[in-house]
Amino acid sequence: MKLRRRNFFKLAAGAAAAPLLPYFARAFDYPSRPIHLIVGFAGGSGLDITARLIGQAMSDSLGQAVVIENRPGAATNIATEAVVNAPPDGYTILMVSTAAYTNGALYPHLNFDFIRDIAPVASATRGGCVLLVNPAFPAKTVPEFVANAKNKPGKITVGAIGTGTVTHVAAEMFQIMTGIETTHVAYRGEPEALTDLMAGNVQASMITLIGAAELIKDGKLHALGVTTARRSEILPDIPAIGEFVPGYEANLWNGIGAPRTPPEIIDKLNAAINAGLNDPKMKAQFAELGTVTVPTTPAEYGKLIVSETDRWARVIRAANIKVD
């Protein structure tokens, strides 16, 4: 009887462990093929640039290609849902933007819950947006822009990337805090918004600093102010909007997420990403784009996601932002 009981417990323990064996085996030899990094914005956008820099660093560390896939649309929800539904094996991961923190408050009927369904892997960078105008626009400073907008309620068009993304929410927060009224123009991606602004089809745009830095340096667009608490090191002559609008601040946090993937694989990804973020060469590359690298553990990044989601939800409610 004792022998039978002992054999039963051995068999039971083996059966319980069996479902875990494929995950441990996959974690042991991971990665053995290319990794696909899904980006919810178009090629050439700030998030795309970030993804390509981090993807190259990951590839160097892990010894496998990191393929960037751009799946723009629906305020990054298309890209997020694709990753949520991907096999949880570490071969399909998500480039997370601040849009992920706003979408829960904007889209109550999504097929996923970001905090529940996406595992935090690592924070990547912290940056900001910049309020831009066409060089021909008469306002050259934030106070002049506010005065111009107050004289022409609803007449100034302000481009942003989609409805409810951080560029849009940051622009709405600027309106609330300055008491102005402008007309929002939604674009599919940053390249389209920047092209229209340079052509004079809109008067202003709220764009990520990383996406607009080169055009600002070349004098093709005029920057009124950055949304970060302090001035950008690469463009120190551009004031922070908060210098004129006390308390105004909007940061962009980018990172990497994955389906609910085994922790062994998450840890490998985290180590590869952080190795790149800590590399002086990569730090310098991001610094030139107006962002800073922010390596974290998966748990630290998870706490950041929760806090930023709560923060932006409050802004969205205050601005009464709705999406169709």
PDB file of C-alpha atoms in Angstrom:
ATOM      1  CA  MET A   1       0.000   0.000   0.000  1.00  0.00           C
ATOM      2  CA  LYS A   2       2.826   2.417   0.885  1.00  0.00           C
ATOM      3  CA  LEU A   3       4.540   1.674  -2.414  1.00  0.00           C
ATOM      4  CA  ARG A   4       1.361   2.335  -4.354  1.00  0.00           C
ATOM      5  CA  ARG A   5       0.781   5.579  -2.444  1.00  0.00           C
ATOM      6  CA  ARG A   6       4.361   6.681  -3.089  1.00  0.00           C
ATOM      7  CA  ASN A   7       3.999   5.933  -6.789  1.00  0.00           C
ATOM      8  CA  PHE A   8       0.696   7.810  -6.884  1.00  0.00           C
ATOM      9  CA  PHE A   9       2.242  10.963  -5.423  1.00  0.00           C
ATOM     10  CA  LYS A  10       5.169  10.731  -7.873  1.00  0.00           C
ATOM     11  CA  LEU A  11       2.761  10.437 -10.789  1.00  0.00           C
ATOM     12  CA  ALA A  12       0.606  13.272  -9.463  1.00  0.00           C
ATOM     13  CA  ALA A  13       3.594  15.548  -9.022  1.00  0.00           C
ATOM     14  CA  GLY A  14       4.783  14.704 -12.525  1.00  0.00           C
ATOM     15  CA  ALA A  15       1.372  15.434 -13.992  1.00  0.00           C
ATOM     16  CA  ALA A  16       1.183  18.791 -12.218  1.00  0.00           C
ATOM     17  CA  ALA A  17       4.606  19.790 -13.484  1.00  0.00           C
ATOM     18  CA  ALA A  18       4.015  18.598 -17.038  1.00  0.00           C
ATOM     19  CA  PRO A  19       2.258  21.767 -18.273  1.00  0.00           C
ATOM     20  CA  LEU A  20       5.161  23.837 -17.006  1.00  0.00           C
ATOM     21  CA  LEU A  21       7.860  21.836 -18.789  1.00  0.00           C
ATOM     22  CA  PRO A  22       7.374  23.433 -22.219  1.00  0.00           C
ATOM     23  CA  TYR A  23       7.639  26.911 -20.669  1.00  0.00           C
ATOM     24  CA  PHE A  24      10.827  26.060 -18.808  1.00  0.00           C
ATOM     25  CA  ALA A  25      12.265  24.462 -21.951  1.00  0.00           C
ATOM     26  CA  ARG A  26      11.377  27.528 -24.009  1.00  0.00           C
ATOM     27  CA  ALA A  27      12.852  29.833 -21.359  1.00  0.00           C
ATOM     28  CA  PHE A  28      16.039  27.775 -21.288  1.00  0.00           C
ATOM     29  CA  ASP A  29      16.805  28.199 -25.003  1.00  0.00           C
ATOM     30  CA  TYR A  30      15.094  31.564 -25.455  1.00  0.00           C
ATOM     31  CA  PRO A  31      15.443  33.229 -27.868  1.00  0.00           C
ATOM     32  CA  SER A  32      15.995  30.751 -30.674  1.00  0.00           C
ATOM     33  CA  ARG A  33      14.377  32.801 -33.448  1.00  0.00           C
ATOM     34  CA  PRO A  34      13.635  36.470 -34.257  1.00  0.00           C
ATOM     35  CA  ILE A  35      11.559  38.541 -31.837  1.00  0.00           C
ATOM     36  CA  HIS A  36       8.787  40.763 -33.189  1.00  0.00           C
ATOM     37  CA  LEU A  37       8.440  44.170 -31.508  1.00  0.00           C
ATOM     38  CA  ILE A  38       5.016  45.636 -32.322  1.00  0.00           C
ATOM     39  CA  VAL A  39       4.733  49.445 -32.532  1.00  0.00           C
ATOM     40  CA  GLY A  40       1.337  51.149 -32.490  1.00  0.00           C
ATOM     41  CA  PHE A  41       2.465  54.192 -34.474  1.00  0.00           C
ATOM     42  CA  ALA A  42       3.662  54.691 -38.025  1.00  0.00           C
ATOM     43  CA  GLY A  43       7.264  54.420 -39.146  1.00  0.00           C
ATOM     44  CA  GLY A  44       9.236  57.598 -38.497  1.00  0.00           C
ATOM     45  CA  SER A  45       7.271  58.485 -35.359  1.00  0.00           C
ATOM     46  CA  GLY A  46       8.978  59.093 -32.033  1.00  0.00           C
ATOM     47  CA  LEU A  47       7.880  55.697 -30.733  1.00  0.00           C
ATOM     48  CA  ASP A  48       9.158  54.006 -33.885  1.00  0.00           C
ATOM     49  CA  ILE A  49      12.556  55.648 -33.480  1.00  0.00           C
ATOM     50  CA  THR A  50      12.671  54.504 -29.851  1.00  0.00           C
ATOM     51  CA  ALA A  51      11.687  50.959 -30.809  1.00  0.00           C
ATOM     52  CA  ARG A  52      14.394  50.703 -33.458  1.00  0.00           C
ATOM     53  CA  LEU A  53      17.140  51.879 -31.117  1.00  0.00           C
ATOM     54  CA  ILE A  54      16.044  49.505 -28.361  1.00  0.00           C
ATOM     55  CA  GLY A  55      15.443  46.672 -30.816  1.00  0.00           C
ATOM     56  CA  GLN A  56      19.010  46.906 -32.068  1.00  0.00           C
ATOM     57  CA  ALA A  57      20.361  46.840 -28.515  1.00  0.00           C
ATOM     58  CA  MET A  58      18.209  43.815 -27.698  1.00  0.00           C
ATOM     59  CA  SER A  59      19.412  42.056 -30.831  1.00  0.00           C
ATOM     60  CA  ASP A  60      23.041  42.683 -29.897  1.00  0.00           C
ATOM     61  CA  SER A  61      22.461  41.305 -26.399  1.00  0.00           C
ATOM     62  CA  LEU A  62      20.250  38.320 -27.228  1.00  0.00           C
ATOM     63  CA  GLY A  63      21.880  37.248 -30.475  1.00  0.00           C
ATOM     64  CA  GLN A  64      18.617  37.256 -32.424  1.00  0.00           C
ATOM     65  CA  ALA A  65      17.079  39.768 -34.803  1.00  0.00           C
ATOM     66  CA  VAL A  66      14.390  42.048 -33.398  1.00  0.00           C
ATOM     67  CA  VAL A  67      11.894  42.785 -36.166  1.00  0.00           C
ATOM     68  CA  ILE A  68       9.981  46.068 -35.855  1.00  0.00           C
ATOM     69  CA  GLU A  69       6.348  45.806 -36.966  1.00  0.00           C
ATOM     70  CA  ASN A  70       4.360  49.029 -37.291  1.00  0.00           C
ATOM     71  CA  ARG A  71       0.643  48.528 -36.714  1.00  0.00           C
ATOM     72  CA  PRO A  72      -0.785  52.044 -36.361  1.00  0.00           C
ATOM     73  CA  GLY A  73      -4.408  52.849 -35.725  1.00  0.00           C
ATOM     74  CA  ALA A  74      -7.059  53.089 -33.007  1.00  0.00           C
ATOM     75  CA  ALA A  75      -4.708  54.938 -30.632  1.00  0.00           C
ATOM     76  CA  THR A  76      -2.369  51.890 -30.435  1.00  0.00           C
ATOM     77  CA  ASN A  77      -5.224  49.540 -29.491  1.00  0.00           C
ATOM     78  CA  ILE A  78      -4.714  47.493 -32.670  1.00  0.00           C
ATOM     79  CA  ALA A  79      -1.100  46.835 -31.768  1.00  0.00           C
ATOM     80  CA  THR A  80      -1.904  46.117 -28.126  1.00  0.00           C
ATOM     81  CA  GLU A  81      -4.663  43.643 -28.937  1.00  0.00           C
ATOM     82  CA  ALA A  82      -2.355  41.817 -31.365  1.00  0.00           C
ATOM     83  CA  VAL A  83       0.175  41.324 -28.564  1.00  0.00           C
ATOM     84  CA  VAL A  84      -2.463  40.384 -25.985  1.00  0.00           C
ATOM     85  CA  ASN A  85      -3.592  37.585 -28.330  1.00  0.00           C
ATOM     86  CA  ALA A  86      -0.075  36.459 -29.248  1.00  0.00           C
ATOM     87  CA  PRO A  87       1.459  33.280 -27.772  1.00  0.00           C
ATOM     88  CA  PRO A  88       3.047  34.081 -24.396  1.00  0.00           C
ATOM     89  CA  ASP A  89       6.466  32.869 -25.480  1.00  0.00           C
ATOM     90  CA  GLY A  90       8.448  36.116 -25.688  1.00  0.00           C
ATOM     91  CA  TYR A  91       8.566  36.249 -29.477  1.00  0.00           C
ATOM     92  CA  THR A  92       5.869  38.917 -29.827  1.00  0.00           C
ATOM     93  CA  ILE A  93       6.279  41.925 -27.568  1.00  0.00           C
ATOM     94  CA  LEU A  94       4.863  45.450 -27.444  1.00  0.00           C
ATOM     95  CA  MET A  95       6.449  48.882 -27.596  1.00  0.00           C
ATOM     96  CA  VAL A  96       4.354  50.645 -24.976  1.00  0.00           C
ATOM     97  CA  SER A  97       3.610  54.355 -25.221  1.00  0.00           C
ATOM     98  CA  THR A  98       1.697  56.686 -22.950  1.00  0.00           C
ATOM     99  CA  ALA A  99      -1.363  55.959 -25.113  1.00  0.00           C
ATOM    100  CA  ALA A 100      -1.621  52.683 -23.231  1.00  0.00           C
ATOM    101  CA  TYR A 101      -2.231  54.652 -20.029  1.00  0.00           C
ATOM    102  CA  THR A 102      -4.970  56.830 -21.518  1.00  0.00           C
ATOM    103  CA  ASN A 103      -6.915  54.263 -23.511  1.00  0.00           C
ATOM    104  CA  GLY A 104      -8.588  52.591 -20.562  1.00  0.00           C
ATOM    105  CA  ALA A 105     -10.403  55.830 -19.713  1.00  0.00           C
ATOM    106  CA  LEU A 106     -11.226  56.563 -23.349  1.00  0.00           C
ATOM    107  CA  TYR A 107     -12.381  53.171 -24.600  1.00  0.00           C
ATOM    108  CA  PRO A 108     -14.593  51.435 -22.019  1.00  0.00           C
ATOM    109  CA  HIS A 109     -15.366  48.471 -24.284  1.00  0.00           C
ATOM    110  CA  LEU A 110     -11.910  47.263 -25.284  1.00  0.00           C
ATOM    111  CA  ASN A 111     -11.351  43.546 -25.752  1.00  0.00           C
ATOM    112  CA  PHE A 112      -8.518  43.669 -23.235  1.00  0.00           C
ATOM    113  CA  ASP A 113      -7.498  45.250 -19.957  1.00  0.00           C
ATOM    114  CA  PHE A 114      -3.977  46.602 -20.362  1.00  0.00           C
ATOM    115  CA  ILE A 115      -2.923  46.226 -16.734  1.00  0.00           C
ATOM    116  CA  ARG A 116      -4.373  42.727 -16.516  1.00  0.00           C
ATOM    117  CA  ASP A 117      -3.364  41.358 -19.933  1.00  0.00           C
ATOM    118  CA  ILE A 118       0.040  42.922 -20.643  1.00  0.00           C
ATOM    119  CA  ALA A 119       2.980  41.941 -18.484  1.00  0.00           C
ATOM    120  CA  PRO A 120       5.411  44.794 -17.770  1.00  0.00           C
ATOM    121  CA  VAL A 121       8.897  43.971 -19.052  1.00  0.00           C
ATOM    122  CA  ALA A 122      10.921  47.164 -18.694  1.00  0.00           C
ATOM    123  CA  SER A 123      10.631  50.912 -18.806  1.00  0.00           C
ATOM    124  CA  ALA A 124      12.650  52.424 -21.619  1.00  0.00           C
ATOM    125  CA  THR A 125      12.664  56.206 -21.858  1.00  0.00           C
ATOM    126  CA  ARG A 126      11.115  59.337 -20.426  1.00  0.00           C
ATOM    127  CA  GLY A 127      10.574  62.325 -22.659  1.00  0.00           C
ATOM    128  CA  GLY A 128       8.024  64.948 -23.464  1.00  0.00           C
ATOM    129  CA  CYS A 129       6.041  66.723 -26.124  1.00  0.00           C
ATOM    130  CA  VAL A 130       6.591  70.102 -27.677  1.00  0.00           C
ATOM    131  CA  LEU A 131       4.072  72.729 -28.756  1.00  0.00           C
ATOM    132  CA  LEU A 132       4.992  73.726 -32.304  1.00  0.00           C
ATOM    133  CA  VAL A 133       3.823  76.388 -34.735  1.00  0.00           C
ATOM    134  CA  ASN A 134       4.509  77.034 -38.384  1.00  0.00           C
ATOM    135  CA  PRO A 135       7.294  79.657 -38.617  1.00  0.00           C
ATOM    136  CA  ALA A 136       4.837  82.009 -40.360  1.00  0.00           C
ATOM    137  CA  PHE A 137       2.449  81.946 -37.398  1.00  0.00           C
ATOM    138  CA  PRO A 138       2.493  85.326 -35.588  1.00  0.00           C
ATOM    139  CA  ALA A 139       2.872  83.935 -32.053  1.00  0.00           C
ATOM    140  CA  LYS A 140       6.474  83.171 -31.110  1.00  0.00           C
ATOM    141  CA  THR A 141       6.059  82.483 -27.375  1.00  0.00           C
ATOM    142  CA  VAL A 142       3.584  80.658 -25.161  1.00  0.00           C
ATOM    143  CA  PRO A 143       2.054  83.920 -23.819  1.00  0.00           C
ATOM    144  CA  GLU A 144       1.675  85.246 -27.373  1.00  0.00           C
ATOM    145  CA  PHE A 145       0.023  81.994 -28.457  1.00  0.00           C
ATOM    146  CA  VAL A 146      -2.418  82.144 -25.545  1.00  0.00           C
ATOM    147  CA  ALA A 147      -3.259  85.778 -26.311  1.00  0.00           C
ATOM    148  CA  ASN A 148      -3.769  84.968 -29.985  1.00  0.00           C
ATOM    149  CA  ALA A 149      -6.038  82.036 -29.153  1.00  0.00           C
ATOM    150  CA  LYS A 150      -8.125  84.120 -26.746  1.00  0.00           C
ATOM    151  CA  ASN A 151      -8.680  86.685 -29.468  1.00  0.00           C
ATOM    152  CA  LYS A 152      -9.793  83.945 -31.883  1.00  0.00           C
ATOM    153  CA  PRO A 153     -11.695  81.290 -29.888  1.00  0.00           C
ATOM    154  CA  GLY A 154     -11.787  77.995 -31.770  1.00  0.00           C
ATOM    155  CA  LYS A 155     -10.034  79.429 -34.839  1.00  0.00           C
ATOM    156  CA  ILE A 156      -6.545  78.053 -34.231  1.00  0.00           C
ATOM    157  CA  THR A 157      -6.133  74.449 -35.351  1.00  0.00           C
ATOM    158  CA  VAL A 158      -3.858  72.225 -33.265  1.00  0.00           C
ATOM    159  CA  GLY A 159      -2.738  68.906 -34.688  1.00  0.00           C
ATOM    160  CA  ALA A 160      -2.094  65.839 -32.541  1.00  0.00           C
ATOM    161  CA  ILE A 161      -1.652  62.131 -33.064  1.00  0.00           C
ATOM    162  CA  GLY A 162      -5.154  60.686 -32.928  1.00  0.00           C
ATOM    163  CA  THR A 163      -7.840  61.418 -30.385  1.00  0.00           C
ATOM    164  CA  GLY A 164      -7.065  60.654 -26.776  1.00  0.00           C
ATOM    165  CA  THR A 165      -3.366  59.979 -27.239  1.00  0.00           C
ATOM    166  CA  VAL A 166      -0.953  61.787 -24.964  1.00  0.00           C
ATOM    167  CA  THR A 167      -0.273  64.485 -27.556  1.00  0.00           C
ATOM    168  CA  HIS A 168      -3.995  65.240 -27.675  1.00  0.00           C
ATOM    169  CA  VAL A 169      -4.491  65.003 -23.915  1.00  0.00           C
ATOM    170  CA  ALA A 170      -1.446  67.212 -23.301  1.00  0.00           C
ATOM    171  CA  ALA A 171      -2.919  69.815 -25.684  1.00  0.00           C
ATOM    172  CA  GLU A 172      -6.303  69.626 -23.946  1.00  0.00           C
ATOM    173  CA  MET A 173      -4.656  70.042 -20.560  1.00  0.00           C
ATOM    174  CA  PHE A 174      -2.875  73.122 -21.935  1.00  0.00           C
ATOM    175  CA  GLN A 175      -6.255  74.525 -23.037  1.00  0.00           C
ATOM    176  CA  ILE A 176      -7.842  73.916 -19.633  1.00  0.00           C
ATOM    177  CA  MET A 177      -4.975  75.494 -17.725  1.00  0.00           C
ATOM    178  CA  THR A 178      -4.773  78.584 -19.977  1.00  0.00           C
ATOM    179  CA  GLY A 179      -8.505  79.054 -20.569  1.00  0.00           C
ATOM    180  CA  ILE A 180      -8.236  79.015 -24.361  1.00  0.00           C
ATOM    181  CA  GLU A 181     -10.265  77.221 -27.026  1.00  0.00           C
ATOM    182  CA  THR A 182      -8.650  75.669 -30.110  1.00  0.00           C
ATOM    183  CA  THR A 183      -9.767  73.126 -32.703  1.00  0.00           C
ATOM    184  CA  HIS A 184      -8.241  69.650 -32.471  1.00  0.00           C
ATOM    185  CA  VAL A 185      -7.091  67.966 -35.698  1.00  0.00           C
ATOM    186  CA  ALA A 186      -6.322  64.258 -35.397  1.00  0.00           C
ATOM    187  CA  TYR A 187      -3.609  62.610 -37.498  1.00  0.00           C
ATOM    188  CA  ARG A 188      -2.778  58.975 -38.037  1.00  0.00           C
ATOM    189  CA  GLY A 189       0.891  59.528 -37.294  1.00  0.00           C
ATOM    190  CA  GLU A 190       3.536  62.147 -36.541  1.00  0.00           C
ATOM    191  CA  PRO A 191       4.946  62.373 -40.095  1.00  0.00           C
ATOM    192  CA  GLU A 192       1.531  63.419 -41.452  1.00  0.00           C
ATOM    193  CA  ALA A 193       1.011  65.946 -38.668  1.00  0.00           C
ATOM    194  CA  LEU A 194       4.454  67.466 -39.152  1.00  0.00           C
ATOM    195  CA  THR A 195       4.047  67.644 -42.934  1.00  0.00           C
ATOM    196  CA  ASP A 196       0.715  69.447 -42.600  1.00  0.00           C
ATOM    197  CA  LEU A 197       2.156  71.868 -40.055  1.00  0.00           C
ATOM    198  CA  MET A 198       5.095  72.729 -42.306  1.00  0.00           C
ATOM    199  CA  ALA A 199       2.663  73.234 -45.193  1.00  0.00           C
ATOM    200  CA  GLY A 200       0.575  75.625 -43.079  1.00  0.00           C
ATOM    201  CA  ASN A 201      -2.539  73.439 -43.190  1.00  0.00           C
ATOM    202  CA  VAL A 202      -2.721  73.673 -39.381  1.00  0.00           C
ATOM    203  CA  GLN A 203      -1.354  76.494 -37.242  1.00  0.00           C
ATOM    204  CA  ALA A 204       0.065  74.455 -34.370  1.00  0.00           C
ATOM    205  CA  SER A 205       0.755  70.894 -33.265  1.00  0.00           C
ATOM    206  CA  MET A 206       1.551  69.036 -30.066  1.00  0.00           C
ATOM    207  CA  ILE A 207       4.179  66.466 -31.065  1.00  0.00           C
ATOM    208  CA  THR A 208       6.675  64.293 -29.242  1.00  0.00           C
ATOM    209  CA  LEU A 209      10.004  66.034 -28.867  1.00  0.00           C
ATOM    210  CA  ILE A 210      11.811  62.977 -30.181  1.00  0.00           C
ATOM    211  CA  GLY A 211       9.779  63.145 -33.383  1.00  0.00           C
ATOM    212  CA  ALA A 212      10.236  66.894 -33.953  1.00  0.00           C
ATOM    213  CA  ALA A 213      13.762  67.616 -32.693  1.00  0.00           C
ATOM    214  CA  GLU A 214      15.502  67.615 -36.076  1.00  0.00           C
ATOM    215  CA  LEU A 215      12.865  69.827 -37.723  1.00  0.00           C
ATOM    216  CA  ILE A 216      13.208  72.305 -34.851  1.00  0.00           C
ATOM    217  CA  LYS A 217      16.997  72.342 -35.156  1.00  0.00           C
ATOM    218  CA  ASP A 218      16.726  72.889 -38.918  1.00  0.00           C
ATOM    219  CA  GLY A 219      14.374  75.842 -38.412  1.00  0.00           C
ATOM    220  CA  LYS A 220      11.529  74.238 -40.343  1.00  0.00           C
ATOM    221  CA  LEU A 221       9.230  74.503 -37.321  1.00  0.00           C
ATOM    222  CA  HIS A 222       9.157  76.878 -34.363  1.00  0.00           C
ATOM    223  CA  ALA A 223       8.898  75.446 -30.857  1.00  0.00           C
ATOM    224  CA  LEU A 224       6.970  77.437 -28.250  1.00  0.00           C
ATOM    225  CA  GLY A 225       7.575  75.184 -25.263  1.00  0.00           C
ATOM    226  CA  VAL A 226       8.225  71.644 -24.051  1.00  0.00           C
ATOM    227  CA  THR A 227       5.840  69.769 -21.785  1.00  0.00           C
ATOM    228  CA  THR A 228       8.473  68.431 -19.404  1.00  0.00           C
ATOM    229  CA  ALA A 229       9.095  70.071 -16.041  1.00  0.00           C
ATOM    230  CA  ARG A 230      12.507  71.317 -17.165  1.00  0.00           C
ATOM    231  CA  ARG A 231      13.982  72.458 -20.443  1.00  0.00           C
ATOM    232  CA  SER A 232      15.451  69.894 -22.788  1.00  0.00           C
ATOM    233  CA  GLU A 233      19.229  69.553 -22.676  1.00  0.00           C
ATOM    234  CA  ILE A 234      19.416  69.364 -26.475  1.00  0.00           C
ATOM    235  CA  LEU A 235      17.212  72.427 -27.007  1.00  0.00           C
ATOM    236  CA  PRO A 236      17.920  74.579 -23.935  1.00  0.00           C
ATOM    237  CA  ASP A 237      16.625  77.748 -25.579  1.00  0.00           C
ATOM    238  CA  ILE A 238      13.090  76.339 -25.698  1.00  0.00           C
ATOM    239  CA  PRO A 239      11.300  77.068 -22.423  1.00  0.00           C
ATOM    240  CA  ALA A 240       9.167  74.610 -20.533  1.00  0.00           C
ATOM    241  CA  ILE A 241       5.470  75.433 -20.848  1.00  0.00           C
ATOM    242  CA  GLY A 242       5.361  75.295 -17.056  1.00  0.00           C
ATOM    243  CA  GLU A 243       7.496  78.447 -16.949  1.00  0.00           C
ATOM    244  CA  PHE A 244       4.411  80.330 -18.162  1.00  0.00           C
ATOM    245  CA  VAL A 245       1.640  77.984 -17.014  1.00  0.00           C
ATOM    246  CA  PRO A 246       2.472  77.003 -13.409  1.00  0.00           C
ATOM    247  CA  GLY A 247       1.939  73.322 -12.700  1.00  0.00           C
ATOM    248  CA  TYR A 248       1.764  72.239 -16.326  1.00  0.00           C
ATOM    249  CA  GLU A 249       3.729  69.031 -16.992  1.00  0.00           C
ATOM    250  CA  ALA A 250       3.211  66.076 -19.328  1.00  0.00           C
ATOM    251  CA  ASN A 251       5.813  63.318 -19.517  1.00  0.00           C
ATOM    252  CA  LEU A 252       6.032  60.516 -22.036  1.00  0.00           C
ATOM    253  CA  TRP A 253       6.952  57.134 -20.622  1.00  0.00           C
ATOM    254  CA  ASN A 254       7.847  54.451 -23.158  1.00  0.00           C
ATOM    255  CA  GLY A 255       8.563  50.838 -22.337  1.00  0.00           C
ATOM    256  CA  ILE A 256       8.189  47.212 -23.318  1.00  0.00           C
ATOM    257  CA  GLY A 257       5.310  44.861 -22.512  1.00  0.00           C
ATOM    258  CA  ALA A 258       4.446  41.278 -23.400  1.00  0.00           C
ATOM    259  CA  PRO A 259       1.569  38.840 -23.139  1.00  0.00           C
ATOM    260  CA  ARG A 260       1.403  37.145 -19.756  1.00  0.00           C
ATOM    261  CA  THR A 261       4.732  35.436 -20.357  1.00  0.00           C
ATOM    262  CA  PRO A 262       6.744  33.151 -18.009  1.00  0.00           C
ATOM    263  CA  PRO A 263       8.899  35.237 -15.657  1.00  0.00           C
ATOM    264  CA  GLU A 264      12.099  33.540 -16.823  1.00  0.00           C
ATOM    265  CA  ILE A 265      11.577  34.975 -20.317  1.00  0.00           C
ATOM    266  CA  ILE A 266      10.489  38.361 -18.957  1.00  0.00           C
ATOM    267  CA  ASP A 267      13.702  38.521 -16.939  1.00  0.00           C
ATOM    268  CA  LYS A 268      15.829  37.731 -20.003  1.00  0.00           C
ATOM    269  CA  LEU A 269      14.124  40.488 -21.967  1.00  0.00           C
ATOM    270  CA  ASN A 270      14.480  42.907 -19.075  1.00  0.00           C
ATOM    271  CA  ALA A 271      18.199  42.212 -18.746  1.00  0.00           C
ATOM    272  CA  ALA A 272      18.758  42.723 -22.494  1.00  0.00           C
ATOM    273  CA  ILE A 273      16.794  45.991 -22.559  1.00  0.00           C
ATOM    274  CA  ASN A 274      18.496  47.381 -19.459  1.00  0.00           C
ATOM    275  CA  ALA A 275      21.929  46.487 -20.841  1.00  0.00           C
ATOM    276  CA  GLY A 276      21.162  48.700 -23.805  1.00  0.00           C
ATOM    277  CA  LEU A 277      19.670  51.502 -21.720  1.00  0.00           C
ATOM    278  CA  ASN A 278      22.752  51.589 -19.498  1.00  0.00           C
ATOM    279  CA  ASP A 279      25.128  51.727 -22.453  1.00  0.00           C
ATOM    280  CA  PRO A 280      26.717  55.208 -22.719  1.00  0.00           C
ATOM    281  CA  LYS A 281      26.356  55.187 -26.510  1.00  0.00           C
ATOM    282  CA  MET A 282      22.605  54.536 -26.322  1.00  0.00           C
ATOM    283  CA  LYS A 283      22.190  57.116 -23.556  1.00  0.00           C
ATOM    284  CA  ALA A 284      23.859  59.659 -25.810  1.00  0.00           C
ATOM    285  CA  GLN A 285      21.646  58.722 -28.767  1.00  0.00           C
ATOM    286  CA  PHE A 286      18.486  59.236 -26.742  1.00  0.00           C
ATOM    287  CA  ALA A 287      19.852  62.424 -25.171  1.00  0.00           C
ATOM    288  CA  GLU A 288      20.270  63.861 -28.673  1.00  0.00           C
ATOM    289  CA  LEU A 289      16.564  63.171 -29.213  1.00  0.00           C
ATOM    290  CA  GLY A 290      15.525  64.899 -26.007  1.00  0.00           C
ATOM    291  CA  THR A 291      14.802  61.828 -23.915  1.00  0.00           C
ATOM    292  CA  VAL A 292      16.512  60.003 -21.059  1.00  0.00           C
ATOM    293  CA  THR A 293      16.852  56.267 -20.564  1.00  0.00           C
ATOM    294  CA  VAL A 294      15.112  54.871 -17.481  1.00  0.00           C
ATOM    295  CA  PRO A 295      16.010  51.226 -16.757  1.00  0.00           C
ATOM    296  CA  THR A 296      13.732  49.466 -14.262  1.00  0.00           C
ATOM    297  CA  THR A 297      12.766  46.043 -13.033  1.00  0.00           C
ATOM    298  CA  PRO A 298       9.488  44.574 -14.352  1.00  0.00           C
ATOM    299  CA  ALA A 299       7.863  45.254 -10.957  1.00  0.00           C
ATOM    300  CA  GLU A 300       8.979  48.896 -10.937  1.00  0.00           C
ATOM    301  CA  TYR A 301       7.641  49.393 -14.435  1.00  0.00           C
ATOM    302  CA  GLY A 302       4.350  47.779 -13.424  1.00  0.00           C
ATOM    303  CA  LYS A 303       3.915  50.329 -10.613  1.00  0.00           C
ATOM    304  CA  LEU A 304       4.650  53.154 -13.049  1.00  0.00           C
ATOM    305  CA  ILE A 305       1.984  51.887 -15.455  1.00  0.00           C
ATOM    306  CA  VAL A 306      -0.638  51.870 -12.697  1.00  0.00           C
ATOM    307  CA  SER A 307       0.238  55.368 -11.435  1.00  0.00           C
ATOM    308  CA  GLU A 308       0.350  56.916 -14.932  1.00  0.00           C
ATOM    309  CA  THR A 309      -2.962  55.254 -15.864  1.00  0.00           C
ATOM    310  CA  ASP A 310      -4.612  56.798 -12.806  1.00  0.00           C
ATOM    311  CA  ARG A 311      -3.071  60.216 -13.500  1.00  0.00           C
ATOM    312  CA  TRP A 312      -4.163  60.465 -17.130  1.00  0.00           C
ATOM    313  CA  ALA A 313      -7.641  59.145 -16.357  1.00  0.00           C
ATOM    314  CA  ARG A 314      -8.149  62.146 -14.077  1.00  0.00           C
ATOM    315  CA  VAL A 315      -7.068  64.536 -16.854  1.00  0.00           C
ATOM    316  CA  ILE A 316      -9.351  62.869 -19.406  1.00  0.00           C
ATOM    317  CA  ARG A 317     -12.330  63.152 -17.094  1.00  0.00           C
ATOM    318  CA  ALA A 318     -11.563  66.808 -16.338  1.00  0.00           C
ATOM    319  CA  ALA A 319     -11.246  67.623 -20.051  1.00  0.00           C
ATOM    320  CA  ASN A 320     -14.315  65.507 -20.872  1.00  0.00           C
ATOM    321  CA  ILE A 321     -12.451  63.921 -23.787  1.00  0.00           C
ATOM    322  CA  LYS A 322     -14.568  61.484 -25.765  1.00  0.00           C
ATOM    323  CA  VAL A 323     -13.770  59.236 -28.705  1.00  0.00           C
ATOM    324  CA  ASP A 324     -16.188  58.076 -31.351  1.00  0.00           C
TER     325      ASP A 324
END
